[in-house]
């Protein structure tokens, strides 16, 4: 028998062959959220075990877009320069309903440079950077399988690592296991499907215009029979001879989007092919996206869910890398902020404080988009009416997650005011908890 121990607790006998280990922080999942958490934790002087079920580099279904908000977080990790040197963009071009509007990234606290990088490269870069810290041990092909509790405290996690079962005892556990959050579900995480969620597909297409320094979104997304769909298409240049081309639609349980995203993607690519001189789309993949904090049970006394597992995805654009990186930093700051804290209520509270009103408002606006008549009615006003030059840059700012508490301009104040109204009106809606407090 071998055993693991921490100074404060009695050694727990382990089954024969289980060479258990102890660590300050176990991080489950090495996507951007988990690997960023590992870097922040190592910098805070904590010992980290970072595990992922896959081995890297690995693909992840994504649009690969990095808003200035994401670039800002990557800067804190020391990675922004390398990423933006490879490719950077200066804003969003929105198309639809007979119009097109250019919306440069505004000068904000996050800077005004966006980027894009395949997730195979980006995630590998962040993971390898984490692994360079002496305090970080990385296990790839290691799946968190069984949580073991002592009372309500997560005492240890049994990990399947390269064919062996190993018990990991950790002071704290950060769960960053992505959208399906299989391990998070074992801890009690519940996804509220009555709230708006996304279904999206992406592909890679060769093009001579991969250096284009705008990202493009088509808000008038029609299927083959000409019906406007409740979502948008995107073309995100990658600067490497390809673009990430994809489309997403919004759904709720009561109004599921009646589309086949992969088929819609093929149709959208065929529409864009002449202008972008696109080659054949490859690596087509689709995924579901819980959004806007529509999950509950995201924390226990010594564990927290971050990133996609906590549904930290913007309901208006499906972007979540920025929130994944931010929630990683927030979670570590709580852990390193002093011993003896219980995160069960604290973590949902911190998430609501940082994102609650904005996510709830975005979820409410996104819900409007699931009504089939909404976009065909409002779209032409937004793109062609006299308000277009005002509305679309504002929409781009919202779609880029670029309004912060510090912003004092009219649009930011309107957005925050609307957020407060919606939060009051939707009291009781699931928001990282069963109710809004
Ligand atoms: C089609 C699509 C397009 C998108 N486009 C964009 C975009 O352009 N920009 C943007 O910002 N966001 C976009 N998103 C959202 C973005 O992909 C996610 O927000 C982001 O990946 C969140 O990162 P994460 O680290 O939380 O999770 P992930 O990147 O999913 O990482 C989770 C990791 O956990 C590992 N894991 C899972 N279970 C276990 C386990 N039990 N044990 C160990 N490891 C485990 C997985 O192998 C995986 O590596 C898009 C999403 C979709 C579906």
mmCIF file of N, CA and C in Angstrom, residues 1-6 10-16 18-22 167 169:
data_model
loop_
_atom_site.group_PDB
_atom_site.id
_atom_site.type_symbol
_atom_site.label_atom_id
_atom_site.label_comp_id
_atom_site.label_asym_id
_atom_site.label_seq_id
_atom_site.Cartn_x
_atom_site.Cartn_y
_atom_site.Cartn_z
ATOM 1 N N UNK A 1 0.838 -1.213 0.000
ATOM 2 C CA UNK A 1 0.000 0.000 0.000
ATOM 3 C C UNK A 1 0.872 1.263 0.000
ATOM 4 N N UNK A 2 0.504 2.219 -0.806
ATOM 5 C CA UNK A 2 1.146 3.523 -0.730
ATOM 6 C C UNK A 2 0.120 4.509 -0.206
ATOM 7 N N UNK A 3 0.549 5.659 0.184
ATOM 8 C CA UNK A 3 -0.435 6.622 0.693
ATOM 9 C C UNK A 3 -0.046 8.031 0.291
ATOM 10 N N UNK A 4 -1.033 8.916 0.308
ATOM 11 C CA UNK A 4 -0.755 10.336 0.112
ATOM 12 C C UNK A 4 -1.100 11.041 1.406
ATOM 13 N N UNK A 5 -0.456 12.128 1.683
ATOM 14 C CA UNK A 5 -0.789 12.848 2.903
ATOM 15 C C UNK A 5 -0.524 14.330 2.745
ATOM 16 N N UNK A 6 -1.222 15.122 3.515
ATOM 17 C CA UNK A 6 -0.875 16.529 3.666
ATOM 18 C C UNK A 6 -0.613 16.713 5.146
ATOM 19 N N UNK A 10 -4.799 13.100 8.037
ATOM 20 C CA UNK A 10 -4.249 11.754 8.208
ATOM 21 C C UNK A 10 -3.997 11.127 6.845
ATOM 22 N N UNK A 11 -2.936 10.319 6.717
ATOM 23 C CA UNK A 11 -2.731 9.615 5.445
ATOM 24 C C UNK A 11 -3.914 8.703 5.143
ATOM 25 N N UNK A 12 -4.293 8.673 3.888
ATOM 26 C CA UNK A 12 -5.407 7.812 3.480
ATOM 27 C C UNK A 12 -4.821 6.614 2.753
ATOM 28 N N UNK A 13 -5.162 5.405 3.159
ATOM 29 C CA UNK A 13 -4.607 4.248 2.447
ATOM 30 C C UNK A 13 -5.109 4.196 1.008
ATOM 31 N N UNK A 14 -4.232 3.872 0.111
ATOM 32 C CA UNK A 14 -4.611 3.802 -1.304
ATOM 33 C C UNK A 14 -4.522 2.361 -1.779
ATOM 34 N N UNK A 15 -5.288 2.017 -2.791
ATOM 35 C CA UNK A 15 -5.197 0.661 -3.321
ATOM 36 C C UNK A 15 -3.784 0.376 -3.839
ATOM 37 N N UNK A 16 -3.399 -0.890 -3.817
ATOM 38 C CA UNK A 16 -2.074 -1.265 -4.317
ATOM 39 C C UNK A 16 -1.918 -0.777 -5.747
ATOM 40 N N UNK A 18 -1.562 2.259 -6.745
ATOM 41 C CA UNK A 18 -1.973 3.658 -6.919
ATOM 42 C C UNK A 18 -0.893 4.556 -6.313
ATOM 43 N N UNK A 19 0.001 5.074 -7.160
ATOM 44 C CA UNK A 19 1.055 5.948 -6.629
ATOM 45 C C UNK A 19 0.509 7.377 -6.563
ATOM 46 N N UNK A 20 -0.273 7.628 -5.534
ATOM 47 C CA UNK A 20 -0.951 8.913 -5.365
ATOM 48 C C UNK A 20 0.020 10.055 -5.162
ATOM 49 N N UNK A 21 -0.460 11.245 -5.437
ATOM 50 C CA UNK A 21 0.361 12.446 -5.257
ATOM 51 C C UNK A 21 -0.459 13.522 -4.549
ATOM 52 N N UNK A 22 0.250 14.477 -3.986
ATOM 53 C CA UNK A 22 -0.399 15.630 -3.351
ATOM 54 C C UNK A 22 0.043 16.899 -4.038
ATOM 55 N N UNK A 167 -4.526 8.492 -7.410
ATOM 56 C CA UNK A 167 -5.285 9.398 -6.546
ATOM 57 C C UNK A 167 -4.507 10.689 -6.363
ATOM 58 N N UNK A 169 -4.498 14.070 -4.247
ATOM 59 C CA UNK A 169 -5.060 14.843 -3.141
ATOM 60 C C UNK A 169 -4.640 16.296 -3.353
#
